[in-house]
Amino acid sequence: MLKIYNTLAKKKEDFTPIKKNVVTFYQCGPTVYWTQHIGNMRAMVLADFMVRSLEYLGYKVKMARNYTDVGHLTSDSDLGEDKMEKTAKQEAMTPEQIADKYIKIFEQDTKALNCQEPDYKPRATDYIKDMQKMVQILLDKGFAYSTDLAIYFDISRATDYTKLSGQDLTKNISEAGKGDVIDKDKRNPADFAVWFFKTGSHQNALQTWPSKFESKLVDNGVGFPGWHLECSTMCQTLLGKTVDIHMGGIEHIPVHHTNEIAQSEAANGVEFVKYWLHNEHLTVDSGKMSKSSGTAYSLADIEAKGYDPLVLRYFFLQAHYRSKQNFTWEALEAAKIALNNLREKIADLSINKIGKSNIDFQNKFIDSISDDFNMPQVLALIFEVLKSDLLDSDKLATILDFDQVLGLSLKSIKKEKTPKEVIKLADLRLKARADKNWQESDKIRDQIKELGYIIEDTVDGYKLKKE
Ligand code: AMP
Ligand code: ZN
């Protein structure tokens, strides 16, 4: 039985999807205003490992990961400039061009890291109508109210607003209440915007849409959606009002995900997410990754130093998703040595025919992924298989079976092509041995040796190795 640590329950729980054998999975995707750093990439590889694990366990996974291309302000709550527009000005491009540019880089990077493509890759700006519909429902139900600057969600109306974070709002009020642009008409400092009007600090906003909210309380006008509303809407439109898994980084617990729950559950009257999964962060040299300190490395920086992206993937597999992981160049070098070592062993094993995946190891593998996606345990298991007394052909089959989840492309490791001549001799020798013609068998062994190969007898035939 798969067990998952659910942030909502604050414990590991048995996983039961809403629909038998199908899992709906939403991951908060990138805000596409810059090249994502390797911390962001860790989150993508972790989600990929989870999706592959679920598929291995027999589920059909429907995954959506969004692109935030409007409405994420420079703070995670309601303050500051729109990140997209800020970069658009800096790079003298339109926000759409900025989104196209960074989505392209992101997709190249996730592909290089061998992450499977999600089923849906929604761009927030393509779902504005659905977002407006949700705002209207919130207004109709009395969960939202308008000021001159924005339409806010009234958190006092939410049922158990802090259920995900457990935060004490009297001590730890949301950032939205303390910044430079305080809307004096907000009812509660922690109320968050679901729709901003093109006015006040956003009067020069570049990406805005006409809004015709039907409410006496709303002075209609153009505007743009709040970031939290975007994820709520895309998730619901593509995967349904209740989804099985919603994943994101731990920084999203107190604001982004708390607000997603509040508005979705208020609008729909049903539970929004069954299992909330949060990944811990990647640090660099034990510190927070940041552009200003030069530690926000991108995948391109890793490749520029000669590393194959799959070395980074291997590095990520070494830590559990709920543990912090620290990146150093030494640690990456160690991952490279370990992956090369594994590849060499696979290349050796690949000289032989592929056998059968071993059922005992398979069971151990299933136990590891079912224990809240225990990636380090799976990696350790690979080395247990290599050290075991399984037939080489079965070792190969077992590891390639696990690699469907690890995603290290081990199947494509160049097989040492054994020359046809050597295989022909080995088969002749097999026949000689079956006929108990030992003299002939020894003669052929020498001939094989002369061609640079060593033949060993095994239960299921023979094994060839390069000298
Ligand atoms: P953003 O573009 O900032 O919205 O981030 C995209 C995704 O990367 C989100 O799911 C974040 O939680 C995640 N993320 C951001 N920084 C890190 C980090 N240092 N380590 C791991 N994941 C991160
Ligand atoms: Zn999100």
CSV table of C-alpha atoms and ligand atoms in Angstrom, one decimal:
chain,number,residue,atom,x,y,z
A,1,MET,CA,0.0,0.0,0.0
A,2,LEU,CA,1.4,3.4,-1.0
A,3,LYS,CA,1.9,5.7,1.9
A,4,ILE,CA,2.3,9.5,1.4
A,5,TYR,CA,3.2,12.2,3.8
A,6,ASN,CA,0.2,14.6,3.6
A,7,THR,CA,1.0,18.1,4.8
A,8,LEU,CA,-2.7,18.5,5.6
A,9,ALA,CA,-2.8,15.6,8.0
A,10,LYS,CA,0.8,16.2,9.1
A,11,LYS,CA,1.5,12.4,8.9
A,12,LYS,CA,2.0,9.6,6.4
A,13,GLU,CA,-1.3,8.3,5.2
A,14,ASP,CA,-2.5,5.4,3.0
A,15,PHE,CA,-3.0,6.6,-0.5
A,16,THR,CA,-6.5,6.0,-2.0
A,17,PRO,CA,-7.3,7.9,-5.1
A,18,ILE,CA,-10.7,9.2,-5.8
A,19,LYS,CA,-11.1,7.1,-8.9
A,20,LYS,CA,-9.7,3.6,-8.8
A,21,ASN,CA,-6.4,3.3,-10.7
A,22,VAL,CA,-6.4,7.0,-11.8
A,23,VAL,CA,-4.4,9.7,-10.1
A,24,THR,CA,-4.9,13.4,-10.7
A,25,PHE,CA,-1.7,15.3,-10.0
A,26,TYR,CA,-1.1,19.1,-10.0
A,27,GLN,CA,2.3,20.7,-9.6
A,28,CYS,CA,2.9,24.4,-9.2
A,29,GLY,CA,5.0,25.2,-12.1
A,30,PRO,CA,7.5,28.0,-12.9
A,31,THR,CA,6.9,31.7,-13.1
A,32,VAL,CA,8.4,32.1,-16.5
A,33,TYR,CA,10.4,35.3,-16.0
A,34,TRP,CA,13.9,33.9,-15.8
A,35,THR,CA,15.9,30.8,-16.3
A,36,GLN,CA,14.9,28.4,-13.5
A,37,HIS,CA,17.7,27.5,-11.2
A,38,ILE,CA,18.7,24.0,-10.1
A,39,GLY,CA,16.5,24.3,-7.0
A,40,ASN,CA,13.5,24.7,-9.2
A,41,MET,CA,14.8,21.8,-11.3
A,42,ARG,CA,15.0,19.6,-8.2
A,43,ALA,CA,11.3,20.2,-7.7
A,44,MET,CA,10.6,19.0,-11.3
A,45,VAL,CA,12.8,15.9,-10.9
A,46,LEU,CA,11.1,15.0,-7.6
A,47,ALA,CA,7.6,15.3,-9.2
A,48,ASP,CA,8.8,13.2,-12.1
A,49,PHE,CA,10.0,10.5,-9.7
A,50,MET,CA,6.6,10.5,-8.0
A,51,VAL,CA,4.7,10.3,-11.3
A,52,ARG,CA,6.9,7.5,-12.6
A,53,SER,CA,6.5,5.7,-9.2
A,54,LEU,CA,2.7,5.9,-9.4
A,55,GLU,CA,2.8,4.6,-13.0
A,56,TYR,CA,5.0,1.7,-11.9
A,57,LEU,CA,2.5,0.9,-9.2
A,58,GLY,CA,-0.2,0.6,-11.9
A,59,TYR,CA,-1.9,4.0,-11.8
A,60,LYS,CA,-2.8,6.0,-14.8
A,61,VAL,CA,-1.6,9.5,-13.9
A,62,LYS,CA,-3.1,12.7,-15.2
A,63,MET,CA,-0.6,15.5,-14.5
A,64,ALA,CA,-0.9,19.2,-14.9
A,65,ARG,CA,1.9,21.7,-14.3
A,66,ASN,CA,1.2,25.3,-15.1
A,67,TYR,CA,3.2,28.2,-16.4
A,68,THR,CA,2.6,31.4,-14.5
A,69,ASP,CA,2.9,34.1,-17.1
A,70,VAL,CA,1.0,36.9,-15.3
A,71,GLY,CA,0.0,38.0,-11.8
A,72,HIS,CA,2.9,36.6,-9.6
A,73,LEU,CA,4.1,39.8,-7.9
A,74,THR,CA,7.6,40.2,-6.6
A,75,SER,CA,6.3,39.1,-3.2
A,76,ASP,CA,4.4,35.8,-2.9
A,77,SER,CA,1.5,37.7,-1.5
A,78,ASP,CA,0.0,40.9,-3.0
A,79,LEU,CA,2.8,43.3,-3.1
A,80,GLY,CA,5.3,44.7,-5.6
A,81,GLU,CA,5.5,44.6,-9.3
A,82,ASP,CA,4.4,41.8,-11.6
A,83,LYS,CA,7.5,39.6,-12.1
A,84,MET,CA,6.7,39.1,-15.8
A,85,GLU,CA,6.4,42.7,-16.5
A,86,LYS,CA,9.4,43.7,-14.5
A,87,THR,CA,11.6,41.4,-16.7
A,88,ALA,CA,9.8,42.5,-19.8
A,89,LYS,CA,10.9,46.0,-19.1
A,90,GLN,CA,14.5,45.0,-18.3
A,91,GLU,CA,14.8,42.9,-21.5
A,92,ALA,CA,12.8,45.3,-23.7
A,93,MET,CA,10.4,42.6,-24.8
A,94,THR,CA,6.7,42.0,-24.3
A,95,PRO,CA,5.6,39.8,-21.4
A,96,GLU,CA,4.4,37.2,-24.0
A,97,GLN,CA,7.9,37.1,-25.5
A,98,ILE,CA,9.4,36.8,-22.1
A,99,ALA,CA,7.1,33.8,-21.4
A,100,ASP,CA,7.9,32.2,-24.7
A,101,LYS,CA,11.7,32.6,-24.1
A,102,TYR,CA,11.7,31.1,-20.6
A,103,ILE,CA,9.2,28.3,-21.3
A,104,LYS,CA,11.5,27.2,-24.1
A,105,ILE,CA,14.5,27.1,-21.8
A,106,PHE,CA,12.5,25.4,-19.0
A,107,GLU,CA,11.3,22.7,-21.4
A,108,GLN,CA,14.8,22.0,-22.8
A,109,ASP,CA,16.1,21.7,-19.2
A,110,THR,CA,13.3,19.3,-18.0
A,111,LYS,CA,13.8,17.2,-21.1
A,112,ALA,CA,17.6,17.1,-20.6
A,113,LEU,CA,16.9,15.9,-17.0
A,114,ASN,CA,14.7,13.1,-18.5
A,115,CYS,CA,11.5,14.4,-16.9
A,116,GLN,CA,8.4,13.1,-18.6
A,117,GLU,CA,6.1,15.7,-20.2
A,118,PRO,CA,3.0,16.5,-18.1
A,119,ASP,CA,-0.3,15.7,-19.8
A,120,TYR,CA,-1.3,19.4,-19.4
A,121,LYS,CA,1.0,22.5,-19.5
A,122,PRO,CA,-1.5,25.3,-19.1
A,123,ARG,CA,-0.4,29.0,-19.4
A,124,ALA,CA,-2.3,31.1,-17.0
A,125,THR,CA,-3.2,33.8,-19.6
A,126,ASP,CA,-5.1,31.1,-21.6
A,127,TYR,CA,-7.5,30.6,-18.6
A,128,ILE,CA,-8.6,34.1,-17.8
A,129,LYS,CA,-12.3,33.5,-18.5
A,130,ASP,CA,-12.3,30.5,-16.1
A,131,MET,CA,-10.6,32.7,-13.5
A,132,GLN,CA,-13.2,35.4,-13.9
A,133,LYS,CA,-15.9,32.9,-13.5
A,134,MET,CA,-14.4,31.8,-10.2
A,135,VAL,CA,-14.2,35.4,-9.0
A,136,GLN,CA,-17.9,35.8,-9.9
A,137,ILE,CA,-18.8,32.7,-7.9
A,138,LEU,CA,-16.8,34.0,-4.9
A,139,LEU,CA,-18.6,37.4,-5.1
A,140,ASP,CA,-22.0,35.7,-5.5
A,141,LYS,CA,-21.4,33.5,-2.4
A,142,GLY,CA,-20.2,36.5,-0.4
A,143,PHE,CA,-16.7,35.2,0.0
A,144,ALA,CA,-15.1,38.1,-1.9
A,145,TYR,CA,-15.5,41.9,-1.8
A,146,SER,CA,-14.2,44.8,-3.7
A,147,THR,CA,-12.3,48.0,-2.9
A,148,ASP,CA,-11.1,50.6,-5.4
A,149,LEU,CA,-7.9,48.6,-6.0
A,150,ALA,CA,-8.8,45.0,-6.1
A,151,ILE,CA,-11.3,42.2,-5.3
A,152,TYR,CA,-10.3,40.4,-2.2
A,153,PHE,CA,-11.0,37.0,-0.6
A,154,ASP,CA,-12.4,37.6,2.9
A,155,ILE,CA,-10.4,35.0,4.9
A,156,SER,CA,-12.8,35.4,7.9
A,157,ARG,CA,-15.4,33.6,5.8
A,158,ALA,CA,-13.2,30.6,5.1
A,159,THR,CA,-13.7,27.4,7.0
A,160,ASP,CA,-10.5,26.8,8.9
A,161,TYR,CA,-8.3,29.1,6.8
A,162,THR,CA,-5.0,28.0,8.4
A,163,LYS,CA,-5.6,24.3,8.3
A,164,LEU,CA,-2.7,23.6,6.0
A,165,SER,CA,-0.1,25.8,7.7
A,166,GLY,CA,-1.3,25.8,11.3
A,167,GLN,CA,0.0,29.4,11.5
A,168,ASP,CA,-1.3,31.8,14.2
A,169,LEU,CA,-2.5,34.8,12.2
A,170,THR,CA,-2.5,37.1,15.1
A,171,LYS,CA,1.3,36.7,15.5
A,172,ASN,CA,2.2,36.0,12.0
A,173,ILE,CA,0.1,38.1,9.7
A,174,SER,CA,0.4,37.6,6.0
A,175,GLU,CA,2.9,39.9,4.3
A,176,ALA,CA,0.0,41.5,2.4
A,177,GLY,CA,-0.8,43.4,5.6
A,178,LYS,CA,2.5,45.1,6.1
A,179,GLY,CA,4.0,46.3,2.8
A,180,ASP,CA,4.3,49.6,1.2
A,181,VAL,CA,1.0,49.6,-0.6
A,182,ILE,CA,-1.6,48.9,2.0
A,183,ASP,CA,-5.1,49.0,0.8
A,184,LYS,CA,-6.9,50.9,3.6
A,185,ASP,CA,-10.2,49.4,2.6
A,186,LYS,CA,-9.2,45.8,3.1
A,187,ARG,CA,-11.2,44.1,5.9
A,188,ASN,CA,-8.4,42.0,7.2
A,189,PRO,CA,-4.7,42.5,6.5
A,190,ALA,CA,-4.4,38.8,5.4
A,191,ASP,CA,-7.2,39.0,2.9
A,192,PHE,CA,-5.7,38.3,-0.5
A,193,ALA,CA,-6.5,39.6,-4.0
A,194,VAL,CA,-8.3,37.4,-6.5
A,195,TRP,CA,-8.4,40.2,-9.1
A,196,PHE,CA,-6.4,43.4,-9.3
A,197,PHE,CA,-7.8,46.4,-11.1
A,198,LYS,CA,-5.6,48.4,-13.5
A,199,THR,CA,-5.3,51.3,-11.1
A,200,GLY,CA,-3.1,52.5,-8.2
A,201,SER,CA,0.3,50.8,-8.2
A,202,HIS,CA,-0.9,48.7,-11.2
A,203,GLN,CA,-2.2,51.6,-13.3
A,204,ASN,CA,0.5,50.9,-15.9
A,205,ALA,CA,0.1,47.1,-15.9
A,206,LEU,CA,0.8,45.7,-19.4
A,207,GLN,CA,-1.3,42.5,-19.2
A,208,THR,CA,-4.9,43.2,-18.4
A,209,TRP,CA,-8.3,41.9,-19.4
A,210,PRO,CA,-11.8,43.5,-19.5
A,211,SER,CA,-13.8,42.4,-16.5
A,212,LYS,CA,-17.6,42.4,-16.2
A,213,PHE,CA,-18.2,41.2,-12.7
A,214,GLU,CA,-21.9,41.3,-11.9
A,215,SER,CA,-22.0,42.9,-8.5
A,216,LYS,CA,-23.1,46.2,-7.2
A,217,LEU,CA,-20.1,46.1,-5.1
A,218,VAL,CA,-17.7,46.0,-8.0
A,219,ASP,CA,-16.7,49.0,-10.0
A,220,ASN,CA,-16.0,47.2,-13.2
A,221,GLY,CA,-12.9,47.8,-15.2
A,222,VAL,CA,-9.9,46.0,-16.6
A,223,GLY,CA,-7.5,44.1,-14.5
A,224,PHE,CA,-5.6,40.9,-14.0
A,225,PRO,CA,-5.9,37.8,-11.8
A,226,GLY,CA,-4.2,37.1,-8.5
A,227,TRP,CA,-1.5,34.4,-8.6
A,228,HIS,CA,-3.2,32.0,-6.2
A,229,LEU,CA,-6.5,32.1,-8.2
A,230,GLU,CA,-4.6,31.0,-11.3
A,231,CYS,CA,-3.5,27.7,-9.8
A,232,SER,CA,-6.9,27.0,-8.3
A,233,THR,CA,-8.6,27.6,-11.6
A,234,MET,CA,-6.2,25.7,-13.9
A,235,CYS,CA,-6.2,22.8,-11.5
A,236,GLN,CA,-10.0,22.6,-11.4
A,237,THR,CA,-10.5,23.2,-15.2
A,238,LEU,CA,-8.1,20.4,-16.2
A,239,LEU,CA,-8.3,17.9,-13.4
A,240,GLY,CA,-11.6,18.5,-11.5
A,241,LYS,CA,-12.9,20.2,-8.4
A,242,THR,CA,-11.2,17.7,-6.1
A,243,VAL,CA,-7.7,16.4,-7.1
A,244,ASP,CA,-5.8,13.6,-5.6
A,245,ILE,CA,-2.3,15.2,-5.3
A,246,HIS,CA,-1.2,18.8,-5.3
A,247,MET,CA,2.5,19.4,-5.0
A,248,GLY,CA,4.8,22.4,-4.6
A,249,GLY,CA,7.7,23.7,-2.6
A,250,ILE,CA,7.4,24.1,1.2
A,251,GLU,CA,7.5,27.9,0.8
A,252,HIS,CA,4.0,27.7,-0.6
A,253,ILE,CA,2.4,26.3,2.5
A,254,PRO,CA,1.6,29.5,4.4
A,255,VAL,CA,0.4,31.7,1.5
A,256,HIS,CA,0.0,30.3,-2.0
A,257,HIS,CA,-1.5,26.9,-1.1
A,258,THR,CA,-3.4,28.2,1.9
A,259,ASN,CA,-5.1,30.7,-0.4
A,260,GLU,CA,-5.7,28.1,-3.1
A,261,ILE,CA,-7.6,25.9,-0.6
A,262,ALA,CA,-9.6,28.9,0.8
A,263,GLN,CA,-10.9,30.1,-2.5
A,264,SER,CA,-11.4,26.7,-4.2
A,265,GLU,CA,-13.3,25.2,-1.3
A,266,ALA,CA,-15.4,28.4,-0.9
A,267,ALA,CA,-16.3,28.5,-4.6
A,268,ASN,CA,-17.0,24.7,-5.0
A,269,GLY,CA,-18.1,23.6,-1.6
A,270,VAL,CA,-16.0,20.4,-1.9
A,271,GLU,CA,-12.6,19.4,-0.7
A,272,PHE,CA,-10.0,20.8,-3.0
A,273,VAL,CA,-7.0,18.4,-2.6
A,274,LYS,CA,-6.8,15.0,-1.0
A,275,TYR,CA,-3.0,14.8,-0.5
A,276,TRP,CA,-0.8,17.9,-0.2
A,277,LEU,CA,2.9,17.1,-1.0
A,278,HIS,CA,5.6,19.6,-0.3
A,279,ASN,CA,9.2,19.3,-1.4
A,280,GLU,CA,12.1,20.7,0.7
A,281,HIS,CA,14.5,23.1,-0.9
A,282,LEU,CA,17.9,22.8,-2.5
A,283,THR,CA,20.5,24.9,-0.8
A,284,VAL,CA,23.9,25.8,-2.4
A,285,ASP,CA,27.0,25.8,-0.2
A,286,SER,CA,24.5,25.4,2.7
A,287,GLY,CA,22.8,28.7,1.9
A,288,LYS,CA,19.7,29.9,0.2
A,289,MET,CA,20.1,30.0,-3.6
A,290,SER,CA,20.1,33.6,-4.8
A,291,LYS,CA,20.9,35.5,-7.9
A,292,SER,CA,22.7,38.2,-5.9
A,293,SER,CA,25.1,35.8,-4.3
A,294,GLY,CA,25.7,34.0,-7.6
A,295,THR,CA,24.4,30.7,-6.4
A,296,ALA,CA,21.3,30.5,-8.5
A,297,TYR,CA,23.0,28.0,-10.9
A,298,SER,CA,21.0,27.0,-13.9
A,299,LEU,CA,21.3,23.7,-15.8
A,300,ALA,CA,23.4,25.5,-18.4
A,301,ASP,CA,26.0,26.4,-15.7
A,302,ILE,CA,26.2,22.7,-14.8
A,303,GLU,CA,26.6,21.7,-18.4
A,304,ALA,CA,29.2,24.4,-19.0
A,305,LYS,CA,31.4,22.7,-16.5
A,306,GLY,CA,31.2,19.5,-18.5
A,307,TYR,CA,28.5,17.6,-16.5
A,308,ASP,CA,25.9,15.5,-18.2
A,309,PRO,CA,22.4,16.7,-17.0
A,310,LEU,CA,21.7,13.1,-15.9
A,311,VAL,CA,24.5,13.5,-13.3
A,312,LEU,CA,22.4,16.2,-11.7
A,313,ARG,CA,19.4,13.9,-11.9
A,314,TYR,CA,21.4,11.2,-10.1
A,315,PHE,CA,22.5,13.8,-7.5
A,316,PHE,CA,18.8,14.7,-6.9
A,317,LEU,CA,17.9,11.0,-6.4
A,318,GLN,CA,20.3,10.8,-3.5
A,319,ALA,CA,18.1,12.8,-1.1
A,320,HIS,CA,14.5,12.2,0.0
A,321,TYR,CA,12.0,14.9,-1.3
A,322,ARG,CA,11.2,15.9,2.3
A,323,SER,CA,14.8,16.5,3.2
A,324,LYS,CA,16.8,19.6,2.4
A,325,GLN,CA,19.6,18.9,-0.1
A,326,ASN,CA,22.8,20.8,-0.3
A,327,PHE,CA,24.5,21.3,-3.6
A,328,THR,CA,28.3,21.7,-3.9
A,329,TRP,CA,30.5,21.0,-6.9
A,330,GLU,CA,32.3,18.3,-4.9
A,331,ALA,CA,28.9,16.5,-4.3
A,332,LEU,CA,28.1,16.8,-8.0
A,333,GLU,CA,31.5,15.3,-8.8
A,334,ALA,CA,30.8,12.4,-6.4
A,335,ALA,CA,27.5,11.8,-8.2
A,336,LYS,CA,29.3,11.8,-11.5
A,337,ILE,CA,31.7,9.1,-10.3
A,338,ALA,CA,28.8,7.0,-8.9
A,339,LEU,CA,26.8,7.3,-12.1
A,340,ASN,CA,29.8,6.4,-14.3
A,341,ASN,CA,30.4,3.4,-12.1
A,342,LEU,CA,26.8,2.3,-12.5
A,343,ARG,CA,27.0,2.8,-16.3
A,344,GLU,CA,30.1,0.7,-16.6
A,345,LYS,CA,28.5,-2.1,-14.7
A,346,ILE,CA,25.4,-1.9,-16.9
A,347,ALA,CA,27.7,-1.9,-20.0
A,348,ASP,CA,29.4,-5.1,-18.7
A,349,LEU,CA,26.0,-6.8,-18.0
A,350,SER,CA,24.7,-5.7,-21.4
A,351,ILE,CA,27.1,-8.1,-23.2
A,352,ASN,CA,24.6,-10.8,-22.3
A,353,LYS,CA,21.0,-11.4,-23.2
A,354,ILE,CA,18.5,-9.7,-21.0
A,355,GLY,CA,16.9,-12.0,-18.4
A,356,LYS,CA,14.0,-11.6,-16.0
A,357,SER,CA,13.4,-8.9,-13.4
A,358,ASN,CA,13.8,-10.6,-10.0
A,359,ILE,CA,10.6,-10.8,-8.0
A,360,ASP,CA,12.2,-10.5,-4.5
A,361,PHE,CA,14.0,-7.3,-5.5
A,362,GLN,CA,10.9,-6.0,-7.2
A,363,ASN,CA,9.0,-6.4,-4.0
A,364,LYS,CA,11.7,-4.5,-2.1
A,365,PHE,CA,11.6,-1.8,-4.8
A,366,ILE,CA,7.8,-1.5,-4.5
A,367,ASP,CA,8.2,-1.2,-0.7
A,368,SER,CA,10.7,1.6,-1.1
A,369,ILE,CA,8.7,3.7,-3.6
A,370,SER,CA,5.5,3.0,-1.5
A,371,ASP,CA,7.2,4.4,1.6
A,372,ASP,CA,6.5,8.0,0.7
A,373,PHE,CA,8.7,7.8,-2.5
A,374,ASN,CA,12.0,6.8,-0.8
A,375,MET,CA,14.4,7.6,-3.6
A,376,PRO,CA,17.7,7.1,-1.7
A,377,GLN,CA,16.5,3.6,-0.7
A,378,VAL,CA,15.9,2.8,-4.4
A,379,LEU,CA,19.4,3.9,-5.3
A,380,ALA,CA,20.8,1.7,-2.5
A,381,LEU,CA,18.8,-1.2,-3.8
A,382,ILE,CA,20.4,-0.9,-7.3
A,383,PHE,CA,23.8,-1.6,-5.7
A,384,GLU,CA,22.3,-4.5,-3.7
A,385,VAL,CA,21.2,-6.1,-7.0
A,386,LEU,CA,24.6,-5.6,-8.5
A,387,LYS,CA,26.3,-7.3,-5.5
A,388,SER,CA,23.7,-10.2,-5.4
A,389,ASP,CA,24.2,-13.7,-6.7
A,390,LEU,CA,21.6,-13.3,-9.4
A,391,LEU,CA,22.4,-14.3,-13.0
A,392,ASP,CA,23.9,-11.3,-14.8
A,393,SER,CA,21.1,-11.4,-17.3
A,394,ASP,CA,18.6,-11.1,-14.5
A,395,LYS,CA,20.6,-8.4,-12.7
A,396,LEU,CA,20.4,-6.4,-16.0
A,397,ALA,CA,16.6,-7.0,-16.3
A,398,THR,CA,16.0,-6.0,-12.7
A,399,ILE,CA,17.9,-2.8,-12.9
A,400,LEU,CA,16.4,-1.8,-16.2
A,401,ASP,CA,13.0,-2.4,-14.7
A,402,PHE,CA,13.8,0.0,-11.8
A,403,ASP,CA,15.1,2.5,-14.2
A,404,GLN,CA,11.6,3.1,-15.5
A,405,VAL,CA,11.2,5.0,-12.3
A,406,LEU,CA,14.8,6.3,-11.8
A,407,GLY,CA,14.9,7.7,-15.3
A,408,LEU,CA,18.7,7.4,-15.7
A,409,SER,CA,18.4,6.2,-19.3
A,410,LEU,CA,20.4,3.1,-18.5
A,411,LYS,CA,18.8,1.1,-21.3
A,412,SER,CA,20.6,3.3,-23.8
A,413,ILE,CA,24.0,2.6,-22.3
A,414,LYS,CA,26.1,1.4,-25.3
A,415,LYS,CA,26.1,-2.3,-25.3
A,416,GLU,CA,29.5,-3.7,-26.0
A,417,LYS,CA,28.8,-5.3,-29.3
A,418,THR,CA,30.1,-8.8,-29.2
A,419,PRO,CA,31.4,-9.7,-32.6
A,420,LYS,CA,29.2,-12.2,-34.5
A,421,GLU,CA,32.2,-14.5,-34.9
A,422,VAL,CA,32.6,-14.7,-31.1
A,423,ILE,CA,29.0,-15.5,-30.6
A,424,LYS,CA,29.1,-18.1,-33.3
A,425,LEU,CA,32.0,-19.8,-31.5
A,426,ALA,CA,30.3,-19.6,-28.2
A,427,ASP,CA,27.2,-21.3,-29.6
A,428,LEU,CA,29.4,-24.0,-31.2
A,429,ARG,CA,31.1,-24.5,-27.8
A,430,LEU,CA,27.7,-24.8,-26.1
A,431,LYS,CA,26.9,-27.6,-28.6
A,432,ALA,CA,30.2,-29.3,-28.0
A,433,ARG,CA,29.6,-29.3,-24.3
A,434,ALA,CA,26.1,-30.7,-24.7
A,435,ASP,CA,27.7,-33.5,-26.7
A,436,LYS,CA,30.3,-33.9,-23.9
A,437,ASN,CA,33.0,-33.2,-26.4
A,438,TRP,CA,35.4,-31.5,-23.9
A,439,GLN,CA,38.4,-31.4,-26.2
A,440,GLU,CA,36.5,-29.5,-28.8
A,441,SER,CA,35.0,-27.2,-26.1
A,442,ASP,CA,38.5,-26.3,-24.8
A,443,LYS,CA,39.8,-25.7,-28.3
A,444,ILE,CA,36.9,-23.3,-28.9
A,445,ARG,CA,37.5,-21.5,-25.6
A,446,ASP,CA,41.1,-20.8,-26.8
A,447,GLN,CA,39.8,-19.5,-30.1
A,448,ILE,CA,37.5,-17.2,-28.3
A,449,LYS,CA,40.3,-16.0,-26.1
A,450,GLU,CA,42.4,-15.2,-29.1
A,451,LEU,CA,39.6,-12.9,-30.2
A,452,GLY,CA,39.9,-11.0,-26.9
A,453,TYR,CA,36.9,-12.6,-25.0
A,454,ILE,CA,36.5,-14.8,-22.0
A,455,ILE,CA,33.7,-17.3,-21.8
A,456,GLU,CA,32.2,-18.5,-18.6
A,457,ASP,CA,29.7,-21.3,-18.2
A,458,THR,CA,26.4,-20.4,-16.5
A,459,VAL,CA,23.2,-22.3,-15.6
A,460,ASP,CA,21.4,-20.8,-18.6
A,461,GLY,CA,24.3,-21.1,-21.1
A,462,TYR,CA,27.3,-18.9,-21.1
A,463,LYS,CA,28.6,-15.4,-20.3
A,464,LEU,CA,31.0,-13.5,-22.4
A,465,LYS,CA,33.4,-10.8,-21.0
A,466,LYS,CA,36.0,-8.7,-22.7
A,467,GLU,CA,39.5,-9.6,-21.6
B,1,AMP,P1,8.7,29.7,-8.9
B,1,AMP,O1,9.1,29.9,-10.3
B,1,AMP,O2,9.5,30.5,-7.9
B,1,AMP,O3,7.3,29.8,-8.7
B,1,AMP,O4,9.2,28.2,-8.5
B,1,AMP,C1,8.8,27.0,-9.3
B,1,AMP,C2,8.9,25.8,-8.5
B,1,AMP,O5,10.2,25.5,-7.9
B,1,AMP,C3,7.9,25.9,-7.2
B,1,AMP,O6,7.3,24.6,-7.1
B,1,AMP,C4,8.9,26.1,-6.1
B,1,AMP,O7,8.4,25.7,-4.9
B,1,AMP,C5,10.1,25.4,-6.5
B,1,AMP,N1,11.4,25.9,-5.9
B,1,AMP,C6,11.8,27.2,-5.8
B,1,AMP,N2,13.0,27.3,-5.2
B,1,AMP,C7,13.4,26.0,-4.9
B,1,AMP,C8,14.5,25.5,-4.2
B,1,AMP,N3,15.6,26.2,-3.8
B,1,AMP,N4,14.6,24.1,-4.1
B,1,AMP,C9,13.5,23.3,-4.5
B,1,AMP,N5,12.4,23.8,-5.1
B,1,AMP,C10,12.3,25.1,-5.3
B,2,ZN,ZN,0.6,27.2,-7.7
